[in-house]
Amino acid sequence: MKDLPSPWFYAVLLIWLAVVMGVAYFVQPTVAVQLLALSLVVTAVVRATCGPRVVPHVRARWFDVLCLIVLAVVLAYLAPWGLTRAL
């Protein structure tokens, strides 16, 4: 319990996810995916530089940062196809 982030982190996370969903609905899904990828990069930087009380951790710090960066790159790469019709 002592290694968990503050409840404020989770409140900010929920607000940010609501903003991303609003952008997806009102602006464009591709922009929302790019915002989500950017937030993953920010989370990776914070995870790399701060302690476990700031950002939730799953495994070792390097593993968390690597997974966040890889997921952000994949999302940013796939973002332009967000409005493509399904086959």
PDB file of N, CA and C in Angstrom:
ATOM      1  N   MET A   1       0.808  -1.188   0.000  1.00  0.00           N
ATOM      2  CA  MET A   1       0.000   0.000   0.000  1.00  0.00           C
ATOM      3  C   MET A   1       0.856   1.259   0.000  1.00  0.00           C
ATOM      4  N   LYS A   2       2.031   1.195   0.616  1.00  0.00           N
ATOM      5  CA  LYS A   2       2.857   2.394   0.724  1.00  0.00           C
ATOM      6  C   LYS A   2       3.525   2.770  -0.595  1.00  0.00           C
ATOM      7  N   ASP A   3       3.572   1.847  -1.572  1.00  0.00           N
ATOM      8  CA  ASP A   3       4.178   2.145  -2.862  1.00  0.00           C
ATOM      9  C   ASP A   3       3.174   2.665  -3.884  1.00  0.00           C
ATOM     10  N   LEU A   4       1.913   2.747  -3.512  1.00  0.00           N
ATOM     11  CA  LEU A   4       0.904   3.211  -4.454  1.00  0.00           C
ATOM     12  C   LEU A   4       0.947   4.730  -4.578  1.00  0.00           C
ATOM     13  N   PRO A   5       0.647   5.234  -5.778  1.00  0.00           N
ATOM     14  CA  PRO A   5       0.604   6.691  -5.964  1.00  0.00           C
ATOM     15  C   PRO A   5      -0.561   7.315  -5.193  1.00  0.00           C
ATOM     16  N   SER A   6      -0.531   8.609  -5.126  1.00  0.00           N
ATOM     17  CA  SER A   6      -1.584   9.372  -4.483  1.00  0.00           C
ATOM     18  C   SER A   6      -2.900   9.180  -5.235  1.00  0.00           C
ATOM     19  N   PRO A   7      -4.019   9.263  -4.530  1.00  0.00           N
ATOM     20  CA  PRO A   7      -5.317   9.197  -5.222  1.00  0.00           C
ATOM     21  C   PRO A   7      -5.487  10.318  -6.247  1.00  0.00           C
ATOM     22  N   TRP A   8      -4.754  11.415  -6.088  1.00  0.00           N
ATOM     23  CA  TRP A   8      -4.811  12.501  -7.071  1.00  0.00           C
ATOM     24  C   TRP A   8      -4.329  12.057  -8.446  1.00  0.00           C
ATOM     25  N   PHE A   9      -3.361  11.138  -8.469  1.00  0.00           N
ATOM     26  CA  PHE A   9      -2.882  10.633  -9.756  1.00  0.00           C
ATOM     27  C   PHE A   9      -4.021   9.978 -10.513  1.00  0.00           C
ATOM     28  N   TYR A  10      -4.800   9.159  -9.817  1.00  0.00           N
ATOM     29  CA  TYR A  10      -5.899   8.456 -10.472  1.00  0.00           C
ATOM     30  C   TYR A  10      -7.016   9.415 -10.870  1.00  0.00           C
ATOM     31  N   ALA A  11      -7.244  10.466 -10.087  1.00  0.00           N
ATOM     32  CA  ALA A  11      -8.248  11.465 -10.449  1.00  0.00           C
ATOM     33  C   ALA A  11      -7.833  12.211 -11.719  1.00  0.00           C
ATOM     34  N   VAL A  12      -6.572  12.620 -11.778  1.00  0.00           N
ATOM     35  CA  VAL A  12      -6.062  13.301 -12.980  1.00  0.00           C
ATOM     36  C   VAL A  12      -6.110  12.357 -14.183  1.00  0.00           C
ATOM     37  N   LEU A  13      -5.796  11.092 -13.970  1.00  0.00           N
ATOM     38  CA  LEU A  13      -5.844  10.113 -15.053  1.00  0.00           C
ATOM     39  C   LEU A  13      -7.259   9.964 -15.605  1.00  0.00           C
ATOM     40  N   LEU A  14      -8.243   9.874 -14.739  1.00  0.00           N
ATOM     41  CA  LEU A  14      -9.633   9.759 -15.193  1.00  0.00           C
ATOM     42  C   LEU A  14     -10.089  11.006 -15.944  1.00  0.00           C
ATOM     43  N   ILE A  15      -9.697  12.181 -15.452  1.00  0.00           N
ATOM     44  CA  ILE A  15     -10.047  13.425 -16.149  1.00  0.00           C
ATOM     45  C   ILE A  15      -9.390  13.468 -17.522  1.00  0.00           C
ATOM     46  N   TRP A  16      -8.110  13.076 -17.588  1.00  0.00           N
ATOM     47  CA  TRP A  16      -7.403  13.092 -18.873  1.00  0.00           C
ATOM     48  C   TRP A  16      -8.038  12.109 -19.856  1.00  0.00           C
ATOM     49  N   LEU A  17      -8.416  10.931 -19.385  1.00  0.00           N
ATOM     50  CA  LEU A  17      -9.067   9.964 -20.277  1.00  0.00           C
ATOM     51  C   LEU A  17     -10.413  10.489 -20.765  1.00  0.00           C
ATOM     52  N   ALA A  18     -11.130  11.214 -19.922  1.00  0.00           N
ATOM     53  CA  ALA A  18     -12.379  11.833 -20.357  1.00  0.00           C
ATOM     54  C   ALA A  18     -12.120  12.898 -21.422  1.00  0.00           C
ATOM     55  N   VAL A  19     -11.036  13.663 -21.256  1.00  0.00           N
ATOM     56  CA  VAL A  19     -10.668  14.661 -22.275  1.00  0.00           C
ATOM     57  C   VAL A  19     -10.340  13.973 -23.598  1.00  0.00           C
ATOM     58  N   VAL A  20      -9.572  12.890 -23.547  1.00  0.00           N
ATOM     59  CA  VAL A  20      -9.209  12.164 -24.774  1.00  0.00           C
ATOM     60  C   VAL A  20     -10.460  11.600 -25.445  1.00  0.00           C
ATOM     61  N   MET A  21     -11.391  11.066 -24.659  1.00  0.00           N
ATOM     62  CA  MET A  21     -12.635  10.555 -25.245  1.00  0.00           C
ATOM     63  C   MET A  21     -13.466  11.686 -25.843  1.00  0.00           C
ATOM     64  N   GLY A  22     -13.472  12.843 -25.196  1.00  0.00           N
ATOM     65  CA  GLY A  22     -14.177  13.989 -25.750  1.00  0.00           C
ATOM     66  C   GLY A  22     -13.564  14.456 -27.058  1.00  0.00           C
ATOM     67  N   VAL A  23     -12.239  14.462 -27.116  1.00  0.00           N
ATOM     68  CA  VAL A  23     -11.562  14.826 -28.370  1.00  0.00           C
ATOM     69  C   VAL A  23     -11.900  13.816 -29.456  1.00  0.00           C
ATOM     70  N   ALA A  24     -11.947  12.542 -29.111  1.00  0.00           N
ATOM     71  CA  ALA A  24     -12.292  11.510 -30.101  1.00  0.00           C
ATOM     72  C   ALA A  24     -13.708  11.704 -30.625  1.00  0.00           C
ATOM     73  N   TYR A  25     -14.613  12.090 -29.760  1.00  0.00           N
ATOM     74  CA  TYR A  25     -16.011  12.239 -30.169  1.00  0.00           C
ATOM     75  C   TYR A  25     -16.264  13.548 -30.907  1.00  0.00           C
ATOM     76  N   PHE A  26     -15.710  14.639 -30.395  1.00  0.00           N
ATOM     77  CA  PHE A  26     -16.037  15.945 -30.948  1.00  0.00           C
ATOM     78  C   PHE A  26     -15.056  16.444 -32.002  1.00  0.00           C
ATOM     79  N   VAL A  27     -13.804  15.998 -31.970  1.00  0.00           N
ATOM     80  CA  VAL A  27     -12.807  16.507 -32.914  1.00  0.00           C
ATOM     81  C   VAL A  27     -12.515  15.445 -33.966  1.00  0.00           C
ATOM     82  N   GLN A  28     -11.699  14.467 -33.600  1.00  0.00           N
ATOM     83  CA  GLN A  28     -11.331  13.421 -34.548  1.00  0.00           C
ATOM     84  C   GLN A  28     -10.628  12.300 -33.779  1.00  0.00           C
ATOM     85  N   PRO A  29     -10.913  11.045 -34.114  1.00  0.00           N
ATOM     86  CA  PRO A  29     -10.271   9.932 -33.417  1.00  0.00           C
ATOM     87  C   PRO A  29      -8.751   9.902 -33.580  1.00  0.00           C
ATOM     88  N   THR A  30      -8.254  10.328 -34.721  1.00  0.00           N
ATOM     89  CA  THR A  30      -6.808  10.293 -34.927  1.00  0.00           C
ATOM     90  C   THR A  30      -6.090  11.247 -33.971  1.00  0.00           C
ATOM     91  N   VAL A  31      -6.683  12.393 -33.729  1.00  0.00           N
ATOM     92  CA  VAL A  31      -6.101  13.352 -32.791  1.00  0.00           C
ATOM     93  C   VAL A  31      -6.126  12.774 -31.378  1.00  0.00           C
ATOM     94  N   ALA A  32      -7.197  12.086 -31.026  1.00  0.00           N
ATOM     95  CA  ALA A  32      -7.301  11.484 -29.700  1.00  0.00           C
ATOM     96  C   ALA A  32      -6.244  10.399 -29.502  1.00  0.00           C
ATOM     97  N   VAL A  33      -5.994   9.609 -30.523  1.00  0.00           N
ATOM     98  CA  VAL A  33      -4.966   8.565 -30.411  1.00  0.00           C
ATOM     99  C   VAL A  33      -3.584   9.200 -30.291  1.00  0.00           C
ATOM    100  N   GLN A  34      -3.352  10.285 -31.010  1.00  0.00           N
ATOM    101  CA  GLN A  34      -2.072  10.974 -30.877  1.00  0.00           C
ATOM    102  C   GLN A  34      -1.910  11.580 -29.486  1.00  0.00           C
ATOM    103  N   LEU A  35      -2.981  12.108 -28.911  1.00  0.00           N
ATOM    104  CA  LEU A  35      -2.927  12.607 -27.536  1.00  0.00           C
ATOM    105  C   LEU A  35      -2.652  11.477 -26.548  1.00  0.00           C
ATOM    106  N   LEU A  36      -3.272  10.336 -26.788  1.00  0.00           N
ATOM    107  CA  LEU A  36      -3.029   9.189 -25.918  1.00  0.00           C
ATOM    108  C   LEU A  36      -1.584   8.723 -26.020  1.00  0.00           C
ATOM    109  N   ALA A  37      -1.030   8.706 -27.227  1.00  0.00           N
ATOM    110  CA  ALA A  37       0.377   8.337 -27.399  1.00  0.00           C
ATOM    111  C   ALA A  37       1.291   9.346 -26.705  1.00  0.00           C
ATOM    112  N   LEU A  38       0.966  10.616 -26.818  1.00  0.00           N
ATOM    113  CA  LEU A  38       1.764  11.643 -26.138  1.00  0.00           C
ATOM    114  C   LEU A  38       1.701  11.480 -24.623  1.00  0.00           C
ATOM    115  N   SER A  39       0.537  11.152 -24.106  1.00  0.00           N
ATOM    116  CA  SER A  39       0.429  10.956 -22.659  1.00  0.00           C
ATOM    117  C   SER A  39       1.205   9.725 -22.201  1.00  0.00           C
ATOM    118  N   LEU A  40       1.312   8.707 -23.043  1.00  0.00           N
ATOM    119  CA  LEU A  40       2.142   7.552 -22.699  1.00  0.00           C
ATOM    120  C   LEU A  40       3.618   7.927 -22.647  1.00  0.00           C
ATOM    121  N   VAL A  41       4.058   8.786 -23.556  1.00  0.00           N
ATOM    122  CA  VAL A  41       5.448   9.246 -23.534  1.00  0.00           C
ATOM    123  C   VAL A  41       5.713  10.062 -22.267  1.00  0.00           C
ATOM    124  N   VAL A  42       4.774  10.935 -21.912  1.00  0.00           N
ATOM    125  CA  VAL A  42       4.926  11.727 -20.686  1.00  0.00           C
ATOM    126  C   VAL A  42       4.976  10.803 -19.470  1.00  0.00           C
ATOM    127  N   THR A  43       4.124   9.797 -19.444  1.00  0.00           N
ATOM    128  CA  THR A  43       4.133   8.842 -18.338  1.00  0.00           C
ATOM    129  C   THR A  43       5.450   8.080 -18.276  1.00  0.00           C
ATOM    130  N   ALA A  44       6.006   7.731 -19.432  1.00  0.00           N
ATOM    131  CA  ALA A  44       7.297   7.035 -19.459  1.00  0.00           C
ATOM    132  C   ALA A  44       8.411   7.919 -18.912  1.00  0.00           C
ATOM    133  N   VAL A  45       8.405   9.192 -19.269  1.00  0.00           N
ATOM    134  CA  VAL A  45       9.426  10.109 -18.766  1.00  0.00           C
ATOM    135  C   VAL A  45       9.293  10.285 -17.258  1.00  0.00           C
ATOM    136  N   VAL A  46       8.067  10.423 -16.791  1.00  0.00           N
ATOM    137  CA  VAL A  46       7.850  10.568 -15.350  1.00  0.00           C
ATOM    138  C   VAL A  46       8.243   9.284 -14.629  1.00  0.00           C
ATOM    139  N   ARG A  47       7.913   8.137 -15.201  1.00  0.00           N
ATOM    140  CA  ARG A  47       8.293   6.859 -14.585  1.00  0.00           C
ATOM    141  C   ARG A  47       9.805   6.698 -14.542  1.00  0.00           C
ATOM    142  N   ALA A  48      10.502   7.187 -15.567  1.00  0.00           N
ATOM    143  CA  ALA A  48      11.954   7.056 -15.610  1.00  0.00           C
ATOM    144  C   ALA A  48      12.645   7.988 -14.618  1.00  0.00           C
ATOM    145  N   THR A  49      12.016   9.110 -14.298  1.00  0.00           N
ATOM    146  CA  THR A  49      12.698  10.105 -13.473  1.00  0.00           C
ATOM    147  C   THR A  49      12.206  10.179 -12.032  1.00  0.00           C
ATOM    148  N   CYS A  50      10.995   9.702 -11.766  1.00  0.00           N
ATOM    149  CA  CYS A  50      10.427   9.834 -10.421  1.00  0.00           C
ATOM    150  C   CYS A  50      10.297   8.479  -9.738  1.00  0.00           C
ATOM    151  N   GLY A  51       9.982   8.525  -8.476  1.00  0.00           N
ATOM    152  CA  GLY A  51       9.852   7.319  -7.681  1.00  0.00           C
ATOM    153  C   GLY A  51       8.508   6.626  -7.864  1.00  0.00           C
ATOM    154  N   PRO A  52       8.312   5.523  -7.146  1.00  0.00           N
ATOM    155  CA  PRO A  52       7.089   4.740  -7.298  1.00  0.00           C
ATOM    156  C   PRO A  52       5.847   5.417  -6.720  1.00  0.00           C
ATOM    157  N   ARG A  53       6.013   6.453  -5.920  1.00  0.00           N
ATOM    158  CA  ARG A  53       4.848   7.140  -5.349  1.00  0.00           C
ATOM    159  C   ARG A  53       4.204   8.119  -6.327  1.00  0.00           C
ATOM    160  N   VAL A  54       4.838   8.339  -7.479  1.00  0.00           N
ATOM    161  CA  VAL A  54       4.290   9.300  -8.438  1.00  0.00           C
ATOM    162  C   VAL A  54       3.473   8.598  -9.516  1.00  0.00           C
ATOM    163  N   VAL A  55       4.016   7.536 -10.109  1.00  0.00           N
ATOM    164  CA  VAL A  55       3.365   6.796 -11.191  1.00  0.00           C
ATOM    165  C   VAL A  55       3.303   5.326 -10.788  1.00  0.00           C
ATOM    166  N   PRO A  56       2.189   4.651 -11.059  1.00  0.00           N
ATOM    167  CA  PRO A  56       2.129   3.226 -10.727  1.00  0.00           C
ATOM    168  C   PRO A  56       3.212   2.439 -11.463  1.00  0.00           C
ATOM    169  N   HIS A  57       3.720   1.425 -10.813  1.00  0.00           N
ATOM    170  CA  HIS A  57       4.746   0.605 -11.439  1.00  0.00           C
ATOM    171  C   HIS A  57       4.275  -0.841 -11.467  1.00  0.00           C
ATOM    172  N   VAL A  58       4.717  -1.569 -12.486  1.00  0.00           N
ATOM    173  CA  VAL A  58       4.331  -2.964 -12.641  1.00  0.00           C
ATOM    174  C   VAL A  58       5.552  -3.851 -12.459  1.00  0.00           C
ATOM    175  N   ARG A  59       6.573  -3.602 -13.214  1.00  0.00           N
ATOM    176  CA  ARG A  59       7.802  -4.382 -13.154  1.00  0.00           C
ATOM    177  C   ARG A  59       8.963  -3.445 -12.812  1.00  0.00           C
ATOM    178  N   ALA A  60      10.108  -3.776 -13.337  1.00  0.00           N
ATOM    179  CA  ALA A  60      11.280  -2.916 -13.154  1.00  0.00           C
ATOM    180  C   ALA A  60      11.063  -1.606 -13.909  1.00  0.00           C
ATOM    181  N   ARG A  61      11.742  -0.573 -13.483  1.00  0.00           N
ATOM    182  CA  ARG A  61      11.569   0.752 -14.087  1.00  0.00           C
ATOM    183  C   ARG A  61      11.869   0.731 -15.582  1.00  0.00           C
ATOM    184  N   TRP A  62      12.964   0.091 -15.984  1.00  0.00           N
ATOM    185  CA  TRP A  62      13.335   0.074 -17.405  1.00  0.00           C
ATOM    186  C   TRP A  62      12.280  -0.666 -18.220  1.00  0.00           C
ATOM    187  N   PHE A  63      11.693  -1.722 -17.655  1.00  0.00           N
ATOM    188  CA  PHE A  63      10.676  -2.490 -18.376  1.00  0.00           C
ATOM    189  C   PHE A  63       9.404  -1.663 -18.562  1.00  0.00           C
ATOM    190  N   ASP A  64       8.993  -0.957 -17.514  1.00  0.00           N
ATOM    191  CA  ASP A  64       7.812  -0.095 -17.623  1.00  0.00           C
ATOM    192  C   ASP A  64       8.017   0.994 -18.667  1.00  0.00           C
ATOM    193  N   VAL A  65       9.179   1.633 -18.633  1.00  0.00           N
ATOM    194  CA  VAL A  65       9.469   2.712 -19.594  1.00  0.00           C
ATOM    195  C   VAL A  65       9.511   2.157 -21.016  1.00  0.00           C
ATOM    196  N   LEU A  66      10.137   1.018 -21.198  1.00  0.00           N
ATOM    197  CA  LEU A  66      10.214   0.403 -22.533  1.00  0.00           C
ATOM    198  C   LEU A  66       8.819   0.068 -23.055  1.00  0.00           C
ATOM    199  N   CYS A  67       7.975  -0.527 -22.221  1.00  0.00           N
ATOM    200  CA  CYS A  67       6.618  -0.877 -22.653  1.00  0.00           C
ATOM    201  C   CYS A  67       5.801   0.362 -22.993  1.00  0.00           C
ATOM    202  N   LEU A  68       5.927   1.413 -22.188  1.00  0.00           N
ATOM    203  CA  LEU A  68       5.187   2.643 -22.465  1.00  0.00           C
ATOM    204  C   LEU A  68       5.641   3.296 -23.766  1.00  0.00           C
ATOM    205  N   ILE A  69       6.943   3.320 -24.008  1.00  0.00           N
ATOM    206  CA  ILE A  69       7.464   3.925 -25.241  1.00  0.00           C
ATOM    207  C   ILE A  69       7.050   3.105 -26.466  1.00  0.00           C
ATOM    208  N   VAL A  70       7.151   1.789 -26.373  1.00  0.00           N
ATOM    209  CA  VAL A  70       6.771   0.935 -27.507  1.00  0.00           C
ATOM    210  C   VAL A  70       5.285   1.105 -27.815  1.00  0.00           C
ATOM    211  N   LEU A  71       4.444   1.111 -26.790  1.00  0.00           N
ATOM    212  CA  LEU A  71       3.013   1.299 -27.008  1.00  0.00           C
ATOM    213  C   LEU A  71       2.721   2.678 -27.595  1.00  0.00           C
ATOM    214  N   ALA A  72       3.424   3.706 -27.148  1.00  0.00           N
ATOM    215  CA  ALA A  72       3.224   5.051 -27.697  1.00  0.00           C
ATOM    216  C   ALA A  72       3.622   5.114 -29.166  1.00  0.00           C
ATOM    217  N   VAL A  73       4.732   4.480 -29.517  1.00  0.00           N
ATOM    218  CA  VAL A  73       5.172   4.474 -30.918  1.00  0.00           C
ATOM    219  C   VAL A  73       4.164   3.728 -31.795  1.00  0.00           C
ATOM    220  N   VAL A  74       3.676   2.605 -31.319  1.00  0.00           N
ATOM    221  CA  VAL A  74       2.694   1.831 -32.093  1.00  0.00           C
ATOM    222  C   VAL A  74       1.404   2.627 -32.277  1.00  0.00           C
ATOM    223  N   LEU A  75       0.928   3.266 -31.209  1.00  0.00           N
ATOM    224  CA  LEU A  75      -0.282   4.078 -31.331  1.00  0.00           C
ATOM    225  C   LEU A  75      -0.085   5.256 -32.275  1.00  0.00           C
ATOM    226  N   ALA A  76       1.052   5.921 -32.176  1.00  0.00           N
ATOM    227  CA  ALA A  76       1.325   7.052 -33.069  1.00  0.00           C
ATOM    228  C   ALA A  76       1.431   6.589 -34.518  1.00  0.00           C
ATOM    229  N   TYR A  77       1.992   5.410 -34.731  1.00  0.00           N
ATOM    230  CA  TYR A  77       2.105   4.870 -36.093  1.00  0.00           C
ATOM    231  C   TYR A  77       0.740   4.519 -36.672  1.00  0.00           C
ATOM    232  N   LEU A  78      -0.145   3.956 -35.834  1.00  0.00           N
ATOM    233  CA  LEU A  78      -1.457   3.523 -36.310  1.00  0.00           C
ATOM    234  C   LEU A  78      -2.505   4.631 -36.311  1.00  0.00           C
ATOM    235  N   ALA A  79      -2.210   5.766 -35.697  1.00  0.00           N
ATOM    236  CA  ALA A  79      -3.188   6.857 -35.574  1.00  0.00           C
ATOM    237  C   ALA A  79      -3.769   7.342 -36.907  1.00  0.00           C
ATOM    238  N   PRO A  80      -2.975   7.466 -37.971  1.00  0.00           N
ATOM    239  CA  PRO A  80      -3.561   7.975 -39.226  1.00  0.00           C
ATOM    240  C   PRO A  80      -4.655   7.081 -39.804  1.00  0.00           C
ATOM    241  N   TRP A  81      -4.718   5.838 -39.415  1.00  0.00           N
ATOM    242  CA  TRP A  81      -5.749   4.931 -39.932  1.00  0.00           C
ATOM    243  C   TRP A  81      -6.963   4.884 -39.019  1.00  0.00           C
ATOM    244  N   GLY A  82      -7.114   5.841 -38.128  1.00  0.00           N
ATOM    245  CA  GLY A  82      -8.228   5.840 -37.194  1.00  0.00           C
ATOM    246  C   GLY A  82      -9.577   6.064 -37.842  1.00  0.00           C
ATOM    247  N   LEU A  83      -9.620   6.673 -38.996  1.00  0.00           N
ATOM    248  CA  LEU A  83     -10.887   6.929 -39.681  1.00  0.00           C
ATOM    249  C   LEU A  83     -11.112   6.010 -40.883  1.00  0.00           C
ATOM    250  N   THR A  84     -10.263   5.001 -41.049  1.00  0.00           N
ATOM    251  CA  THR A  84     -10.404   4.083 -42.174  1.00  0.00           C
ATOM    252  C   THR A  84     -11.601   3.170 -41.951  1.00  0.00           C
ATOM    253  N   ARG A  85     -12.371   2.955 -42.986  1.00  0.00           N
ATOM    254  CA  ARG A  85     -13.532   2.067 -42.881  1.00  0.00           C
ATOM    255  C   ARG A  85     -13.075   0.610 -42.782  1.00  0.00           C
ATOM    256  N   ALA A  86     -13.826  -0.162 -42.035  1.00  0.00           N
ATOM    257  CA  ALA A  86     -13.542  -1.591 -41.920  1.00  0.00           C
ATOM    258  C   ALA A  86     -13.889  -2.287 -43.232  1.00  0.00           C
ATOM    259  N   LEU A  87     -13.248  -3.398 -43.465  1.00  0.00           N
ATOM    260  CA  LEU A  87     -13.514  -4.148 -44.708  1.00  0.00           C
ATOM    261  C   LEU A  87     -14.835  -4.845 -44.695  1.00  0.00           C
TER     262      LEU A  87
END
